[in-house]
Amino acid sequence: MLKDYDAVRNGLTLPWSSGAVEGTVTKLKALKRATYGRANFDLLRRRLLLNG
């Protein structure tokens, strides 16, 4: 933790978080893995928007 002291301090003291962004990225990566080799960008985008 001492190596990442600034990141830990900011995470505990600042009023905002990147949690919502991280959740969206995780969901997108899961959809991308599920359709690997079968879906183009348009289908991936549609699935993300419908499942969001």
Coordinates of C-alpha atoms in Angstrom, one line a residue:
M1 CA 0.0 0.0 0.0
L2 CA 2.9 2.4 0.6
K3 CA 3.8 2.1 -3.0
D4 CA 0.3 3.3 -4.1
Y5 CA -0.2 5.7 -1.2
D6 CA -1.5 8.5 -3.3
A7 CA -4.1 6.3 -5.1
V8 CA -5.3 4.8 -1.7
R9 CA -5.5 8.2 -0.1
N10 CA -7.5 9.6 -3.1
G11 CA -9.8 6.7 -3.1
L12 CA -10.7 7.2 0.5
T13 CA -10.9 11.0 0.6
L14 CA -12.3 12.1 -2.8
P15 CA -16.1 12.3 -3.2
W16 CA -16.2 10.6 -6.6
S17 CA -15.4 7.2 -7.9
S18 CA -14.8 5.4 -11.2
G19 CA -16.8 2.4 -10.1
A20 CA -19.6 3.0 -12.6
V21 CA -17.1 3.2 -15.4
E22 CA -15.3 0.0 -14.3
G23 CA -18.6 -1.9 -14.1
T24 CA -19.5 -0.8 -17.7
V25 CA -16.0 -1.9 -19.0
T26 CA -16.4 -5.3 -17.2
K27 CA -19.8 -5.8 -18.8
L28 CA -18.5 -4.8 -22.3
K29 CA -15.5 -7.2 -21.9
A30 CA -17.8 -10.1 -20.9
L31 CA -20.1 -9.4 -23.9
K32 CA -17.0 -9.2 -26.2
R33 CA -15.7 -12.5 -24.9
A34 CA -19.1 -14.2 -25.3
T35 CA -19.3 -13.2 -29.0
Y36 CA -15.6 -13.7 -29.9
G37 CA -15.3 -14.4 -33.6
R38 CA -19.0 -14.2 -34.3
A39 CA -20.0 -10.6 -33.9
N40 CA -18.9 -7.4 -35.6
F41 CA -18.8 -4.0 -33.9
D42 CA -22.4 -3.2 -34.8
L43 CA -23.8 -6.3 -33.1
L44 CA -21.6 -5.8 -30.0
R45 CA -22.7 -2.2 -29.7
R46 CA -26.4 -3.2 -30.0
R47 CA -26.0 -6.0 -27.3
L48 CA -24.3 -3.6 -25.0
L49 CA -27.0 -0.9 -25.4
L50 CA -29.8 -3.4 -24.9
N51 CA -28.3 -5.1 -21.9
G52 CA -27.3 -1.8 -20.3

